[in-house]
Amino acid sequence: MTKDIVISTDKSKLDVDLIHNFLRHSYWAEDIPLQTVRKSIENSLCFGVYEGVSQIGFARVITDYATFGYLADVFILPEKQKRGLGKKLMAFIMDFPELQGLRRWHLLTLDAQNLYEKVGFHTPTNPEHHMEIRHPGMYKNR
């Protein structure tokens, strides 16, 4: 029997150690320090995905709640994938009342374009307009 899946923005329910452990092994945040994860959670709108009392997924949105949202650190634990939970999480985020009316959403992904396209993301129309400052490997040797 599958336990009910719940998505919550209650930060007090987040399993920060689980989030940190996942992120520090991810391709996008490899070796990220625990304190950096805590600070990112503190300063973002966070979404925890729970099966019963166990956290099995996470995402956060960095936003001003008026014009812009950056989607980051989206994951479902590997052993819980292939059940439509990523789609459920993305639908929940995109329908979240406080995020309605944003003029622009942004995200970066190496391998999940198919998931994000289903909720409206696409390659930038004018990628030459986008600029960035990157610090690859920033968390190594910390």
Short mmCIF file of N, CA and C in Angstrom, two decimals:
data_model
loop_
_atom_site.label_atom_id
_atom_site.label_comp_id
_atom_site.label_asym_id
_atom_site.label_seq_id
_atom_site.Cartn_x
_atom_site.Cartn_y
_atom_site.Cartn_z
N MET A 1 0.84 -1.18 0.00
CA MET A 1 0.00 0.00 0.00
C MET A 1 0.89 1.25 0.00
N THR A 2 0.58 2.18 -0.90
CA THR A 2 1.35 3.41 -1.01
C THR A 2 0.81 4.43 -0.03
N LYS A 3 1.72 5.04 0.70
CA LYS A 3 1.32 6.10 1.63
C LYS A 3 0.95 7.33 0.83
N ASP A 4 0.14 8.18 1.43
CA ASP A 4 -0.24 9.42 0.77
C ASP A 4 0.98 10.30 0.56
N ILE A 5 1.00 10.97 -0.59
CA ILE A 5 2.05 11.93 -0.91
C ILE A 5 1.52 13.31 -0.56
N VAL A 6 2.32 14.06 0.20
CA VAL A 6 1.95 15.41 0.61
C VAL A 6 3.09 16.34 0.20
N ILE A 7 2.72 17.51 -0.32
CA ILE A 7 3.70 18.55 -0.64
C ILE A 7 3.40 19.72 0.28
N SER A 8 4.43 20.22 0.93
CA SER A 8 4.26 21.27 1.93
C SER A 8 5.33 22.33 1.79
N THR A 9 4.97 23.57 2.14
CA THR A 9 5.94 24.67 2.20
C THR A 9 6.36 24.98 3.63
N ASP A 10 5.98 24.12 4.54
CA ASP A 10 6.35 24.30 5.95
C ASP A 10 7.82 23.94 6.14
N LYS A 11 8.67 24.93 6.32
CA LYS A 11 10.11 24.70 6.44
C LYS A 11 10.46 23.89 7.70
N SER A 12 9.63 23.94 8.71
CA SER A 12 9.93 23.19 9.93
C SER A 12 9.87 21.68 9.70
N LYS A 13 9.22 21.24 8.63
CA LYS A 13 9.13 19.81 8.32
C LYS A 13 10.31 19.31 7.50
N LEU A 14 11.09 20.22 6.93
CA LEU A 14 12.17 19.81 6.03
C LEU A 14 13.25 19.02 6.76
N ASP A 15 13.71 17.98 6.12
CA ASP A 15 14.83 17.18 6.61
C ASP A 15 16.09 17.75 5.96
N VAL A 16 16.69 18.73 6.61
CA VAL A 16 17.82 19.46 6.05
C VAL A 16 19.01 18.53 5.79
N ASP A 17 19.21 17.54 6.64
CA ASP A 17 20.30 16.60 6.41
C ASP A 17 20.07 15.79 5.14
N LEU A 18 18.85 15.36 4.90
CA LEU A 18 18.52 14.63 3.68
C LEU A 18 18.76 15.51 2.46
N ILE A 19 18.29 16.76 2.53
CA ILE A 19 18.46 17.70 1.41
C ILE A 19 19.95 17.93 1.15
N HIS A 20 20.70 18.19 2.21
CA HIS A 20 22.13 18.42 2.06
C HIS A 20 22.82 17.20 1.46
N ASN A 21 22.51 16.02 1.97
CA ASN A 21 23.13 14.81 1.46
C ASN A 21 22.85 14.62 -0.03
N PHE A 22 21.63 14.89 -0.45
CA PHE A 22 21.31 14.75 -1.87
C PHE A 22 22.08 15.79 -2.68
N LEU A 23 21.99 17.05 -2.26
CA LEU A 23 22.60 18.12 -3.05
C LEU A 23 24.12 18.00 -3.14
N ARG A 24 24.76 17.59 -2.06
CA ARG A 24 26.23 17.54 -2.08
C ARG A 24 26.75 16.45 -3.02
N HIS A 25 25.87 15.54 -3.44
CA HIS A 25 26.24 14.52 -4.42
C HIS A 25 25.66 14.81 -5.80
N SER A 26 24.94 15.92 -5.96
CA SER A 26 24.34 16.25 -7.25
C SER A 26 25.37 16.89 -8.18
N TYR A 27 25.10 16.86 -9.47
CA TYR A 27 26.02 17.49 -10.42
C TYR A 27 26.00 19.01 -10.31
N TRP A 28 24.92 19.59 -9.82
CA TRP A 28 24.82 21.05 -9.80
C TRP A 28 25.27 21.69 -8.48
N ALA A 29 25.40 20.92 -7.43
CA ALA A 29 25.79 21.49 -6.13
C ALA A 29 26.79 20.58 -5.41
N GLU A 30 27.61 19.92 -6.17
CA GLU A 30 28.56 18.97 -5.60
C GLU A 30 29.39 19.59 -4.49
N ASP A 31 29.44 18.90 -3.37
CA ASP A 31 30.22 19.32 -2.19
C ASP A 31 29.69 20.58 -1.50
N ILE A 32 28.45 20.95 -1.75
CA ILE A 32 27.89 22.14 -1.12
C ILE A 32 27.93 21.98 0.41
N PRO A 33 28.39 23.00 1.12
CA PRO A 33 28.43 22.92 2.59
C PRO A 33 27.01 22.95 3.19
N LEU A 34 26.86 22.29 4.33
CA LEU A 34 25.58 22.27 5.03
C LEU A 34 25.10 23.68 5.34
N GLN A 35 25.98 24.55 5.78
CA GLN A 35 25.58 25.92 6.11
C GLN A 35 25.02 26.66 4.90
N THR A 36 25.56 26.39 3.72
CA THR A 36 25.05 27.01 2.50
C THR A 36 23.65 26.51 2.18
N VAL A 37 23.43 25.21 2.37
CA VAL A 37 22.09 24.65 2.16
C VAL A 37 21.10 25.29 3.13
N ARG A 38 21.49 25.40 4.39
CA ARG A 38 20.60 26.03 5.38
C ARG A 38 20.25 27.46 5.00
N LYS A 39 21.24 28.22 4.57
CA LYS A 39 21.01 29.61 4.18
C LYS A 39 20.11 29.69 2.94
N SER A 40 20.30 28.77 2.00
CA SER A 40 19.46 28.77 0.79
C SER A 40 18.01 28.46 1.14
N ILE A 41 17.79 27.56 2.07
CA ILE A 41 16.44 27.23 2.51
C ILE A 41 15.81 28.42 3.22
N GLU A 42 16.57 29.03 4.08
CA GLU A 42 16.08 30.19 4.84
C GLU A 42 15.61 31.31 3.92
N ASN A 43 16.26 31.48 2.78
CA ASN A 43 15.99 32.61 1.90
C ASN A 43 15.22 32.25 0.64
N SER A 44 14.53 31.13 0.66
CA SER A 44 13.77 30.68 -0.50
C SER A 44 12.40 30.17 -0.08
N LEU A 45 11.50 30.08 -1.05
CA LEU A 45 10.23 29.40 -0.86
C LEU A 45 10.50 27.93 -1.14
N CYS A 46 10.33 27.09 -0.15
CA CYS A 46 10.72 25.68 -0.27
C CYS A 46 9.50 24.78 -0.30
N PHE A 47 9.65 23.69 -1.04
CA PHE A 47 8.60 22.69 -1.20
C PHE A 47 9.18 21.33 -0.82
N GLY A 48 8.66 20.73 0.23
CA GLY A 48 9.05 19.38 0.61
C GLY A 48 8.01 18.40 0.11
N VAL A 49 8.47 17.25 -0.36
CA VAL A 49 7.58 16.18 -0.80
C VAL A 49 7.73 15.05 0.22
N TYR A 50 6.59 14.60 0.73
CA TYR A 50 6.60 13.61 1.82
C TYR A 50 5.73 12.42 1.47
N GLU A 51 6.24 11.26 1.84
CA GLU A 51 5.46 10.03 1.80
C GLU A 51 5.32 9.60 3.25
N GLY A 52 4.13 9.75 3.79
CA GLY A 52 3.97 9.57 5.23
C GLY A 52 4.74 10.68 5.92
N VAL A 53 5.60 10.33 6.85
CA VAL A 53 6.39 11.34 7.55
C VAL A 53 7.79 11.50 6.95
N SER A 54 8.11 10.69 5.95
CA SER A 54 9.45 10.72 5.36
C SER A 54 9.52 11.67 4.18
N GLN A 55 10.53 12.53 4.18
CA GLN A 55 10.73 13.41 3.05
C GLN A 55 11.38 12.62 1.92
N ILE A 56 10.81 12.77 0.72
CA ILE A 56 11.32 12.04 -0.45
C ILE A 56 11.65 12.96 -1.61
N GLY A 57 11.40 14.26 -1.45
CA GLY A 57 11.69 15.19 -2.53
C GLY A 57 11.75 16.61 -2.03
N PHE A 58 12.20 17.49 -2.92
CA PHE A 58 12.44 18.88 -2.53
C PHE A 58 12.53 19.75 -3.78
N ALA A 59 12.20 21.00 -3.61
CA ALA A 59 12.45 22.04 -4.61
C ALA A 59 12.39 23.37 -3.89
N ARG A 60 13.03 24.37 -4.47
CA ARG A 60 12.90 25.70 -3.91
C ARG A 60 12.80 26.71 -5.03
N VAL A 61 12.13 27.80 -4.72
CA VAL A 61 11.96 28.90 -5.66
C VAL A 61 12.53 30.15 -5.01
N ILE A 62 13.44 30.78 -5.72
CA ILE A 62 14.00 32.06 -5.30
C ILE A 62 13.16 33.10 -6.03
N THR A 63 12.48 33.96 -5.30
CA THR A 63 11.50 34.83 -5.93
C THR A 63 11.30 36.13 -5.18
N ASP A 64 10.81 37.12 -5.90
CA ASP A 64 10.35 38.36 -5.27
C ASP A 64 8.83 38.34 -5.10
N TYR A 65 8.18 37.25 -5.49
CA TYR A 65 6.73 37.03 -5.40
C TYR A 65 5.92 38.00 -6.28
N ALA A 66 6.59 38.76 -7.14
CA ALA A 66 5.88 39.72 -7.98
C ALA A 66 6.21 39.57 -9.46
N THR A 67 7.50 39.39 -9.78
CA THR A 67 7.89 39.41 -11.19
C THR A 67 8.74 38.22 -11.63
N PHE A 68 9.48 37.61 -10.73
CA PHE A 68 10.49 36.64 -11.15
C PHE A 68 10.58 35.46 -10.19
N GLY A 69 10.80 34.28 -10.76
CA GLY A 69 11.03 33.09 -9.96
C GLY A 69 12.12 32.24 -10.59
N TYR A 70 13.05 31.80 -9.77
CA TYR A 70 14.11 30.90 -10.21
C TYR A 70 13.92 29.57 -9.51
N LEU A 71 13.71 28.53 -10.27
CA LEU A 71 13.48 27.20 -9.73
C LEU A 71 14.82 26.50 -9.55
N ALA A 72 15.05 25.96 -8.35
CA ALA A 72 16.36 25.37 -8.05
C ALA A 72 16.21 24.12 -7.19
N ASP A 73 17.26 23.30 -7.23
CA ASP A 73 17.42 22.16 -6.33
C ASP A 73 16.23 21.21 -6.32
N VAL A 74 15.68 20.96 -7.48
CA VAL A 74 14.53 20.07 -7.60
C VAL A 74 15.01 18.62 -7.61
N PHE A 75 14.45 17.81 -6.72
CA PHE A 75 14.77 16.38 -6.76
C PHE A 75 13.70 15.54 -6.09
N ILE A 76 13.61 14.34 -6.58
CA ILE A 76 12.89 13.24 -5.93
C ILE A 76 13.96 12.18 -5.69
N LEU A 77 14.00 11.61 -4.50
CA LEU A 77 14.99 10.58 -4.22
C LEU A 77 14.95 9.49 -5.30
N PRO A 78 16.11 9.01 -5.74
CA PRO A 78 16.14 8.04 -6.84
C PRO A 78 15.23 6.82 -6.64
N GLU A 79 15.16 6.31 -5.42
CA GLU A 79 14.35 5.11 -5.19
C GLU A 79 12.84 5.41 -5.22
N LYS A 80 12.46 6.68 -5.27
CA LYS A 80 11.05 7.06 -5.33
C LYS A 80 10.66 7.62 -6.70
N GLN A 81 11.59 7.63 -7.63
CA GLN A 81 11.32 8.16 -8.97
C GLN A 81 10.49 7.18 -9.79
N LYS A 82 10.07 7.65 -10.95
CA LYS A 82 9.27 6.85 -11.90
C LYS A 82 7.86 6.59 -11.40
N ARG A 83 7.37 7.48 -10.53
CA ARG A 83 6.00 7.35 -10.01
C ARG A 83 5.19 8.61 -10.29
N GLY A 84 5.73 9.52 -11.10
CA GLY A 84 5.02 10.75 -11.41
C GLY A 84 5.14 11.83 -10.35
N LEU A 85 6.03 11.64 -9.37
CA LEU A 85 6.14 12.59 -8.27
C LEU A 85 6.78 13.91 -8.71
N GLY A 86 7.73 13.84 -9.65
CA GLY A 86 8.33 15.07 -10.18
C GLY A 86 7.27 15.92 -10.88
N LYS A 87 6.42 15.28 -11.65
CA LYS A 87 5.33 15.99 -12.33
C LYS A 87 4.36 16.60 -11.32
N LYS A 88 4.06 15.82 -10.28
CA LYS A 88 3.15 16.31 -9.23
C LYS A 88 3.75 17.52 -8.52
N LEU A 89 5.04 17.43 -8.20
CA LEU A 89 5.73 18.55 -7.55
C LEU A 89 5.73 19.78 -8.44
N MET A 90 6.05 19.61 -9.71
CA MET A 90 6.10 20.76 -10.61
C MET A 90 4.71 21.40 -10.78
N ALA A 91 3.68 20.59 -10.90
CA ALA A 91 2.32 21.14 -11.01
C ALA A 91 1.96 21.92 -9.76
N PHE A 92 2.32 21.39 -8.59
CA PHE A 92 2.04 22.07 -7.33
C PHE A 92 2.74 23.43 -7.28
N ILE A 93 4.00 23.47 -7.68
CA ILE A 93 4.76 24.71 -7.67
C ILE A 93 4.15 25.72 -8.65
N MET A 94 3.88 25.28 -9.86
CA MET A 94 3.37 26.20 -10.88
C MET A 94 1.96 26.71 -10.55
N ASP A 95 1.20 25.96 -9.76
CA ASP A 95 -0.14 26.38 -9.35
C ASP A 95 -0.15 27.09 -8.00
N PHE A 96 0.99 27.20 -7.36
CA PHE A 96 1.04 27.77 -6.02
C PHE A 96 0.54 29.22 -6.04
N PRO A 97 -0.45 29.55 -5.22
CA PRO A 97 -1.10 30.87 -5.30
C PRO A 97 -0.14 32.06 -5.23
N GLU A 98 0.86 32.00 -4.36
CA GLU A 98 1.77 33.14 -4.20
C GLU A 98 2.72 33.33 -5.37
N LEU A 99 2.72 32.38 -6.31
CA LEU A 99 3.63 32.48 -7.45
C LEU A 99 2.90 32.80 -8.75
N GLN A 100 1.61 33.08 -8.65
CA GLN A 100 0.85 33.40 -9.85
C GLN A 100 1.17 34.82 -10.32
N GLY A 101 1.22 35.01 -11.62
CA GLY A 101 1.43 36.34 -12.19
C GLY A 101 2.89 36.73 -12.35
N LEU A 102 3.82 35.79 -12.11
CA LEU A 102 5.23 36.13 -12.32
C LEU A 102 5.48 36.34 -13.81
N ARG A 103 6.21 37.36 -14.13
CA ARG A 103 6.50 37.68 -15.53
C ARG A 103 7.51 36.70 -16.13
N ARG A 104 8.42 36.21 -15.32
CA ARG A 104 9.47 35.33 -15.83
C ARG A 104 9.85 34.27 -14.81
N TRP A 105 10.02 33.07 -15.32
CA TRP A 105 10.56 31.95 -14.56
C TRP A 105 11.87 31.56 -15.22
N HIS A 106 12.79 31.05 -14.42
CA HIS A 106 14.07 30.62 -14.96
C HIS A 106 14.52 29.36 -14.23
N LEU A 107 15.27 28.52 -14.92
CA LEU A 107 15.90 27.36 -14.30
C LEU A 107 17.04 26.91 -15.20
N LEU A 108 17.90 26.10 -14.64
CA LEU A 108 18.97 25.45 -15.39
C LEU A 108 18.87 23.96 -15.14
N THR A 109 19.02 23.16 -16.19
CA THR A 109 18.99 21.72 -16.03
C THR A 109 19.86 21.06 -17.08
N LEU A 110 20.50 20.00 -16.70
CA LEU A 110 21.33 19.23 -17.61
C LEU A 110 20.54 18.12 -18.26
N ASP A 111 19.55 17.58 -17.52
CA ASP A 111 18.93 16.34 -17.99
C ASP A 111 17.43 16.21 -17.79
N ALA A 112 16.75 17.26 -17.39
CA ALA A 112 15.31 17.12 -17.10
C ALA A 112 14.44 18.04 -17.95
N GLN A 113 14.89 18.36 -19.15
CA GLN A 113 14.12 19.25 -20.01
C GLN A 113 12.70 18.74 -20.24
N ASN A 114 12.56 17.43 -20.41
CA ASN A 114 11.24 16.85 -20.66
C ASN A 114 10.25 17.16 -19.54
N LEU A 115 10.69 17.04 -18.30
CA LEU A 115 9.83 17.34 -17.16
C LEU A 115 9.39 18.81 -17.18
N TYR A 116 10.34 19.70 -17.36
CA TYR A 116 10.04 21.13 -17.28
C TYR A 116 9.25 21.65 -18.48
N GLU A 117 9.47 21.06 -19.65
CA GLU A 117 8.69 21.45 -20.82
C GLU A 117 7.20 21.18 -20.61
N LYS A 118 6.88 20.15 -19.85
CA LYS A 118 5.48 19.79 -19.61
C LYS A 118 4.73 20.85 -18.81
N VAL A 119 5.47 21.70 -18.09
CA VAL A 119 4.80 22.77 -17.32
C VAL A 119 5.06 24.15 -17.93
N GLY A 120 5.60 24.18 -19.16
CA GLY A 120 5.71 25.45 -19.88
C GLY A 120 7.10 26.01 -20.08
N PHE A 121 8.12 25.43 -19.48
CA PHE A 121 9.48 25.94 -19.70
C PHE A 121 9.95 25.59 -21.11
N HIS A 122 10.81 26.43 -21.66
CA HIS A 122 11.39 26.17 -22.97
C HIS A 122 12.76 26.84 -23.04
N THR A 123 13.52 26.49 -24.05
CA THR A 123 14.81 27.12 -24.27
C THR A 123 14.58 28.61 -24.50
N PRO A 124 15.43 29.48 -23.96
CA PRO A 124 15.22 30.92 -24.14
C PRO A 124 15.10 31.32 -25.61
N THR A 125 14.15 32.21 -25.88
CA THR A 125 13.94 32.70 -27.23
C THR A 125 15.19 33.41 -27.74
N ASN A 126 15.81 34.19 -26.90
CA ASN A 126 17.02 34.92 -27.26
C ASN A 126 18.12 34.58 -26.26
N PRO A 127 18.75 33.42 -26.41
CA PRO A 127 19.76 33.04 -25.43
C PRO A 127 20.91 34.04 -25.35
N GLU A 128 21.14 34.77 -26.41
CA GLU A 128 22.22 35.77 -26.40
C GLU A 128 21.92 36.93 -25.46
N HIS A 129 20.69 37.05 -25.00
CA HIS A 129 20.33 38.09 -24.04
C HIS A 129 20.64 37.67 -22.60
N HIS A 130 20.83 36.39 -22.39
CA HIS A 130 21.09 35.87 -21.05
C HIS A 130 22.58 35.96 -20.76
N MET A 131 22.89 36.42 -19.58
CA MET A 131 24.28 36.51 -19.14
C MET A 131 24.39 35.84 -17.77
N GLU A 132 25.59 35.43 -17.44
CA GLU A 132 25.79 34.78 -16.16
C GLU A 132 27.22 34.99 -15.67
N ILE A 133 27.37 34.80 -14.40
CA ILE A 133 28.69 34.68 -13.78
C ILE A 133 28.70 33.28 -13.17
N ARG A 134 29.70 32.48 -13.51
CA ARG A 134 29.76 31.11 -13.03
C ARG A 134 31.02 30.89 -12.22
N HIS A 135 30.88 30.06 -11.22
CA HIS A 135 32.01 29.65 -10.40
C HIS A 135 31.96 28.12 -10.25
N PRO A 136 32.29 27.38 -11.33
CA PRO A 136 32.23 25.92 -11.24
C PRO A 136 33.17 25.40 -10.15
N GLY A 137 32.75 24.36 -9.50
CA GLY A 137 33.57 23.77 -8.45
C GLY A 137 33.74 24.64 -7.23
N MET A 138 32.87 25.59 -7.05
CA MET A 138 32.98 26.54 -5.95
C MET A 138 33.08 25.90 -4.58
N TYR A 139 32.40 24.77 -4.39
CA TYR A 139 32.34 24.17 -3.06
C TYR A 139 33.48 23.20 -2.80
N LYS A 140 34.26 22.91 -3.79
CA LYS A 140 35.41 22.02 -3.59
C LYS A 140 36.46 22.77 -2.77
N ASN A 141 37.20 22.04 -1.98
CA ASN A 141 38.28 22.61 -1.16
C ASN A 141 37.79 23.63 -0.15
N ARG A 142 36.56 23.51 0.31
CA ARG A 142 36.04 24.41 1.35
C ARG A 142 36.14 23.73 2.67
#
